[in-house]
């Protein structure tokens, strides 16, 4: 068994966990009902009161919460604590429209650090590790979330934030950084910078990566591991619930363990909103069981996954969720076919000739959907041989068609020609959103 930060909670029996969740659910329902007017009204409209919630089985009686609710009651309408008890506000990284903001009490921040420490411990990190946090700091939960996790663990945090690649690599090298926390797309960007720096890889002590904030495939994981020479782990969080630390992979990487003593997960059908059978895929829904500042009841994440309840080889009994296959709102319907960017990424990353950098443009021409995919070719495969490049393009187009079920227009571009992201990767432009049908 690998190291475990909180064995009492991470290895709790399923029956004991369910009893704990039931007790905490009753308390959080009372908290929002008596301290948050929008929740009280919503529950009254649904004909449910705190007295009706006697155990976890009753959670289905409660109404859902969505991102729209957070925007409708922006900024503080969903708080369940007075502002005098709110010590921090975090928010979404979006640049348009009203942001999503969440208030945290001091106890919320303590819990966030504790669940974050569980994650880092599962990755094999401890007090002697130096963790370079290259998530963005500020409203976005990534930077401060990972920062608090390292401090709770007792390790050394290097708060780099994103950007300034040259300095990132210099500090990583000179300070003997052993772990990197950032988005997977930025990890690949740093890998390119490290390769170009001329610094010998053996002079770096980097061995672990904690990557999240965007979906990434197993192929992308292998690419990061090969280029950085590390073990790459998934860390899961979301602005509305509690940033990085909601879930994490262990050494066996058979799914993401959820800290379900604090965040109760459900899977529902994204269309009907009804619970799906155990093990089936659907939309992930969270209820915060211990959050004080802004608890959320049955929050629809829009993430698509499934839950795994078998005991893990690591000894943890906490439920695991499968790799996020995409988001309900990332799904594109093209010529009647459901397409996810993650499907495109998986095909590209498992093909030797291409870099894991691509950009999808969806449009509508003459009342017909079009899908263009620009893909970077690796330097050693990019040539002036038109016939060879055409053959490479046709091979990729065929693979994409077999996975997607539609024929995309594939365009091969030279290495390092697509824009790199220092935060969440932007890989899709759907022009249909800006035109009237």
XYZ file of C-alpha atoms in Angstrom:
437
model
C 0.000 0.000 0.000
C 1.325 3.445 -0.932
C 1.335 6.414 1.414
C -2.079 7.695 2.506
C -2.606 11.133 4.039
C -5.882 10.471 5.878
C -6.388 6.738 6.271
C -9.476 7.164 8.486
C -11.432 8.841 5.699
C -9.746 7.474 2.569
C -10.077 3.841 3.669
C -13.433 4.050 5.457
C -15.847 1.149 4.879
C -18.660 1.803 2.426
C -21.271 1.487 5.195
C -19.438 3.919 7.475
C -18.943 6.342 4.590
C -22.617 6.236 3.747
C -23.574 6.942 7.356
C -21.160 9.894 7.462
C -22.476 11.241 4.154
C -26.069 10.946 5.357
C -25.333 12.936 8.507
C -23.443 15.594 6.612
C -26.132 15.816 3.923
C -28.790 16.530 6.531
C -26.653 19.310 8.025
C -25.814 20.971 4.724
C -29.466 20.883 3.612
C -30.448 22.614 6.860
C -27.664 25.143 6.320
C -28.766 26.191 2.826
C -32.470 26.085 3.700
C -32.164 28.450 6.649
C -29.309 30.650 5.366
C -29.816 30.924 1.617
C -33.091 32.312 0.301
C -32.774 30.992 -3.289
C -32.280 27.439 -1.998
C -35.166 27.776 0.434
C -37.485 28.945 -2.344
C -36.298 26.207 -4.704
C -36.867 23.515 -2.090
C -40.299 24.882 -1.199
C -41.261 24.857 -4.873
C -40.163 21.204 -5.009
C -42.247 20.444 -1.913
C -39.282 19.345 0.175
C -38.012 20.537 3.562
C -34.965 19.606 5.680
C -37.167 17.219 7.671
C -37.688 15.144 4.501
C -33.952 14.432 4.185
C -33.339 11.555 6.541
C -30.537 9.749 4.693
C -28.505 9.788 1.502
C -31.335 7.967 -0.281
C -33.397 11.158 -0.045
C -30.960 13.250 -2.071
C -33.022 12.610 -5.220
C -35.813 14.713 -3.669
C -33.602 17.797 -3.819
C -33.528 20.131 -6.846
C -30.433 20.478 -9.037
C -28.160 23.522 -9.127
C -26.557 24.689 -12.362
C -23.983 27.228 -13.487
C -26.901 29.416 -14.566
C -27.984 29.684 -10.919
C -24.555 30.988 -9.956
C -24.801 33.640 -12.654
C -28.416 34.517 -11.811
C -27.560 35.071 -8.146
C -24.171 36.699 -8.794
C -22.286 37.715 -6.794
C -23.356 36.649 -3.295
C -26.915 35.355 -3.621
C -25.962 31.719 -2.960
C -23.792 32.314 0.093
C -24.818 30.437 3.236
C -22.425 32.313 5.519
C -22.355 36.030 6.335
C -19.674 38.076 4.553
C -17.950 38.578 7.907
C -17.029 34.861 7.777
C -15.902 34.812 4.127
C -12.094 34.976 4.038
C -11.557 34.393 0.309
C -13.404 34.648 -2.990
C -12.414 32.475 -5.953
C -13.905 32.548 -9.410
C -13.957 31.283 -12.941
C -11.271 32.062 -15.493
C -13.790 33.026 -18.176
C -13.304 36.362 -19.952
C -16.871 37.067 -21.090
C -20.154 37.538 -19.265
C -20.600 37.406 -15.521
C -17.923 35.336 -13.776
C -18.688 32.466 -11.437
C -17.614 33.372 -7.901
C -17.527 31.288 -4.740
C -16.978 32.384 -1.146
C -14.817 30.396 1.289
C -14.784 30.449 5.079
C -11.605 29.727 7.015
C -12.846 26.180 7.590
C -13.442 25.765 3.838
C -9.835 26.770 3.147
C -8.592 24.269 5.754
C -10.610 21.464 4.171
C -9.337 22.448 0.717
C -5.753 22.164 1.933
C -6.487 18.796 3.560
C -8.026 17.180 0.490
C -5.215 18.650 -1.609
C -2.672 17.011 0.676
C -4.438 13.685 0.099
C -3.830 14.146 -3.617
C -0.139 14.972 -3.343
C 0.462 12.112 -0.899
C -1.153 9.709 -3.364
C 1.389 10.879 -5.961
C 4.223 9.919 -3.632
C 5.061 13.483 -2.541
C 6.014 14.550 0.973
C 7.736 17.158 3.127
C 11.010 16.920 1.246
C 9.499 17.780 -2.135
C 9.602 21.118 -3.947
C 6.439 21.697 -5.988
C 6.409 24.252 -8.793
C 2.857 25.591 -9.110
C 2.417 26.810 -12.685
C -1.351 27.070 -12.619
C -2.557 30.654 -12.898
C -2.918 32.518 -9.612
C -5.761 34.934 -8.969
C -9.486 34.208 -9.178
C -8.823 30.865 -10.900
C -8.741 28.112 -8.269
C -5.748 26.256 -9.726
C -2.849 28.305 -8.386
C -3.969 28.955 -4.816
C -5.598 25.511 -4.588
C -2.380 23.662 -5.407
C -0.418 26.146 -3.290
C -2.515 25.401 -0.198
C -2.198 21.670 -0.780
C 1.617 21.832 -0.783
C 1.692 23.943 2.377
C -0.711 21.581 4.182
C 1.459 18.652 3.108
C 4.487 20.395 4.548
C 6.381 20.520 1.263
C 8.027 23.545 -0.326
C 5.891 25.509 -2.777
C 7.342 27.498 -5.675
C 4.491 29.839 -6.743
C 5.490 30.460 -10.369
C 2.020 30.912 -11.894
C 1.831 30.580 -15.697
C 3.991 32.329 -18.285
C 7.674 33.254 -18.668
C 8.757 29.801 -19.813
C 12.459 30.603 -19.687
C 12.270 31.498 -16.011
C 10.028 28.503 -15.294
C 12.704 26.156 -16.617
C 15.563 28.035 -14.948
C 13.890 27.842 -11.526
C 12.895 24.220 -12.056
C 16.534 23.408 -12.798
C 18.312 25.583 -10.214
C 15.973 24.929 -7.266
C 15.765 21.167 -7.803
C 12.002 21.101 -8.299
C 10.622 17.566 -7.884
C 6.972 18.102 -8.869
C 5.097 20.290 -11.358
C 1.447 21.379 -11.047
C -0.194 22.933 -14.135
C -2.558 22.169 -17.008
C -1.488 19.242 -19.223
C -1.331 21.514 -22.272
C 1.046 23.866 -20.436
C 3.150 20.881 -19.355
C 3.689 20.073 -23.033
C 4.566 23.710 -23.666
C 7.154 23.591 -20.869
C 8.510 20.322 -22.284
C 9.190 22.070 -25.586
C 10.919 24.891 -23.738
C 12.996 22.464 -21.700
C 14.126 20.661 -24.850
C 15.099 23.984 -26.445
C 16.926 25.233 -23.330
C 19.946 23.014 -23.879
C 19.965 22.033 -20.194
C 20.626 18.289 -19.781
C 17.549 16.420 -18.588
C 19.627 14.477 -16.065
C 20.340 17.723 -14.214
C 16.636 18.100 -13.379
C 15.101 16.402 -10.326
C 11.526 16.581 -11.655
C 9.708 13.259 -11.164
C 5.960 13.952 -10.621
C 3.328 16.002 -12.433
C -0.102 17.002 -11.042
C -2.176 18.016 -14.048
C -5.802 19.104 -14.331
C -8.237 21.910 -15.238
C -8.887 20.430 -18.693
C -9.676 16.972 -20.128
C -6.659 15.000 -21.344
C -6.225 11.564 -22.822
C -4.032 8.597 -21.913
C -2.051 9.243 -25.087
C -1.388 12.813 -23.961
C -0.313 11.484 -20.544
C 2.276 9.219 -22.176
C 3.520 12.079 -24.339
C 4.025 14.317 -21.281
C 5.726 11.513 -19.352
C 8.105 10.763 -22.221
C 9.008 14.391 -22.864
C 9.450 15.421 -19.220
C 10.643 12.074 -17.859
C 8.065 12.069 -15.061
C 5.033 10.223 -13.723
C 1.930 12.238 -14.659
C -1.151 12.193 -12.402
C -4.634 13.603 -12.837
C -5.984 16.048 -10.258
C -9.635 17.052 -10.427
C -11.451 20.116 -9.229
C -13.873 22.757 -10.394
C -14.404 26.395 -9.507
C -17.908 25.920 -8.167
C -17.101 23.035 -5.813
C -13.520 23.455 -4.571
C -10.762 23.661 -7.175
C -7.979 21.024 -7.346
C -8.425 18.451 -4.596
C -11.935 17.183 -5.236
C -10.429 14.062 -6.775
C -7.042 12.488 -7.518
C -5.343 9.433 -8.980
C -3.323 7.013 -6.881
C -0.211 5.070 -7.935
C -2.341 2.502 -9.816
C -4.167 5.123 -11.899
C -7.352 3.098 -12.298
C -9.635 6.094 -11.995
C -9.777 9.279 -9.931
C -10.537 8.854 -6.220
C -13.134 11.368 -5.043
C -12.912 12.834 -1.539
C -16.485 11.729 -1.034
C -16.590 12.511 2.663
C -16.689 16.138 1.472
C -18.094 15.899 -2.066
C -20.902 13.426 -2.762
C -21.002 12.340 -6.415
C -23.945 11.167 -8.509
C -24.222 10.233 -12.183
C -27.391 11.276 -14.013
C -28.610 11.093 -17.568
C -27.699 14.507 -19.058
C -30.997 14.631 -20.958
C -33.574 13.167 -18.535
C -31.728 14.125 -15.309
C -32.612 10.698 -13.898
C -29.936 8.660 -12.049
C -28.253 6.056 -14.252
C -27.504 2.452 -13.265
C -24.262 1.884 -11.295
C -21.263 1.841 -13.628
C -23.043 3.591 -16.508
C -21.734 6.819 -17.997
C -23.542 10.101 -17.620
C -23.233 13.589 -16.193
C -21.351 14.027 -12.932
C -23.295 15.812 -10.171
C -21.791 16.985 -6.868
C -23.208 17.939 -3.486
C -20.772 19.660 -1.122
C -21.225 17.991 2.254
C -19.037 20.215 4.452
C -18.650 23.533 2.648
C -19.767 26.517 4.709
C -19.339 29.602 2.545
C -21.238 28.522 -0.543
C -22.498 24.938 -0.310
C -23.973 23.571 -3.521
C -26.703 20.942 -3.678
C -26.698 18.542 -6.641
C -24.542 20.798 -8.816
C -24.472 19.714 -12.468
C -20.826 19.749 -13.526
C -21.528 18.949 -17.220
C -18.572 16.512 -17.037
C -19.274 13.095 -18.559
C -17.895 10.055 -16.749
C -18.864 6.982 -14.677
C -18.278 5.919 -11.068
C -16.325 2.854 -9.929
C -17.085 1.544 -6.425
C -14.707 -1.440 -6.273
C -11.968 -1.221 -3.654
C -8.750 0.013 -5.261
C -5.451 -1.883 -5.106
C -3.985 1.066 -3.187
C -6.244 0.258 -0.224
C -8.487 3.282 -0.596
C -12.215 2.625 -0.565
C -13.184 6.078 -1.846
C -15.243 5.895 -5.019
C -13.346 6.494 -8.261
C -14.525 8.225 -11.373
C -13.397 7.193 -14.817
C -11.445 9.551 -17.049
C -13.602 12.524 -18.054
C -14.639 11.786 -21.633
C -15.679 15.386 -22.220
C -18.312 17.881 -21.184
C -21.943 18.046 -22.162
C -21.321 21.608 -23.326
C -18.114 20.639 -25.201
C -20.006 18.135 -27.289
C -20.479 19.274 -30.877
C -23.279 17.920 -33.013
C -21.896 17.832 -36.552
C -24.136 16.472 -39.274
C -26.174 14.751 -36.580
C -23.156 13.057 -34.997
C -21.944 13.714 -31.428
C -18.272 14.715 -31.518
C -15.944 15.461 -28.578
C -12.546 17.218 -28.853
C -11.106 14.447 -26.657
C -11.834 11.928 -29.427
C -9.791 13.975 -31.868
C -6.978 14.337 -29.334
C -6.879 10.584 -28.695
C -6.423 9.774 -32.396
C -3.732 12.425 -32.888
C -1.754 11.494 -29.777
C -1.630 7.804 -30.644
C -0.226 8.572 -34.104
C 3.566 8.827 -34.088
C 3.940 11.486 -36.781
C 1.967 14.230 -35.011
C 2.454 16.601 -32.119
C -0.449 16.739 -29.589
C -1.389 20.205 -30.858
C -4.494 20.710 -32.974
C -7.275 23.188 -33.611
C -10.848 22.439 -34.695
C -12.971 24.901 -36.646
C -16.646 24.055 -37.145
C -18.738 26.069 -39.574
C -21.858 25.834 -41.699
C -21.583 26.284 -45.472
C -24.627 26.032 -47.748
C -26.677 24.648 -44.828
C -24.164 21.845 -44.277
C -21.811 21.483 -41.275
C -18.073 21.549 -41.942
C -15.255 20.465 -39.636
C -11.649 21.488 -40.233
C -8.852 20.055 -38.078
C -5.391 21.623 -38.205
C -2.706 19.286 -36.861
C 0.988 19.890 -36.265
C 3.365 17.412 -37.853
C 6.500 16.485 -35.892
C 9.643 18.095 -37.237
C 11.219 14.839 -38.394
C 8.145 13.993 -40.466
C 7.419 17.428 -41.960
C 8.865 17.562 -45.502
C 8.449 19.181 -48.898
C 7.486 15.794 -50.342
C 3.915 16.609 -51.374
C 3.044 13.000 -52.083
C 4.315 11.862 -48.689
C 2.457 14.610 -46.835
C -0.724 13.855 -48.763
C -0.458 10.194 -47.806
C 0.056 11.199 -44.140
C -2.986 13.485 -44.257
C -5.199 10.816 -45.827
C -4.091 8.259 -43.227
C -5.026 10.594 -40.362
C -8.318 11.563 -42.014
C -9.208 7.869 -42.318
C -8.440 7.211 -38.632
C -10.477 10.240 -37.558
C -13.420 9.156 -39.704
C -13.395 5.676 -38.177
C -13.603 7.184 -34.665
C -15.824 10.215 -35.268
C -18.161 8.784 -37.892
C -17.799 11.871 -40.091
C -15.225 13.022 -42.642
C -13.262 16.017 -41.301
C -11.160 18.283 -43.497
C -7.632 17.604 -42.189
C -4.927 20.215 -42.736
C -1.336 19.422 -41.773
C 0.684 22.370 -40.500
C 4.355 22.782 -39.695
C 5.780 22.286 -36.185
C 5.184 25.044 -33.586
C 2.806 26.932 -35.885
C -0.311 26.593 -33.722
C -0.782 28.916 -30.762
C 0.322 27.490 -27.414
C -1.735 27.896 -24.250
C -0.332 28.826 -20.841
C -3.603 27.895 -19.149
C -6.558 25.882 -20.371
C -6.047 24.912 -23.999
C -8.404 26.525 -26.529
C -8.876 23.971 -29.255
C -12.292 24.606 -30.790
C -13.937 27.465 -32.659
C -17.558 26.797 -33.537
C -18.489 29.557 -35.960
C -22.070 28.320 -36.098
C -22.614 30.016 -32.748
C -22.062 33.390 -34.383
C -24.301 32.973 -37.441
C -28.070 32.845 -37.826
C -29.393 29.689 -39.440
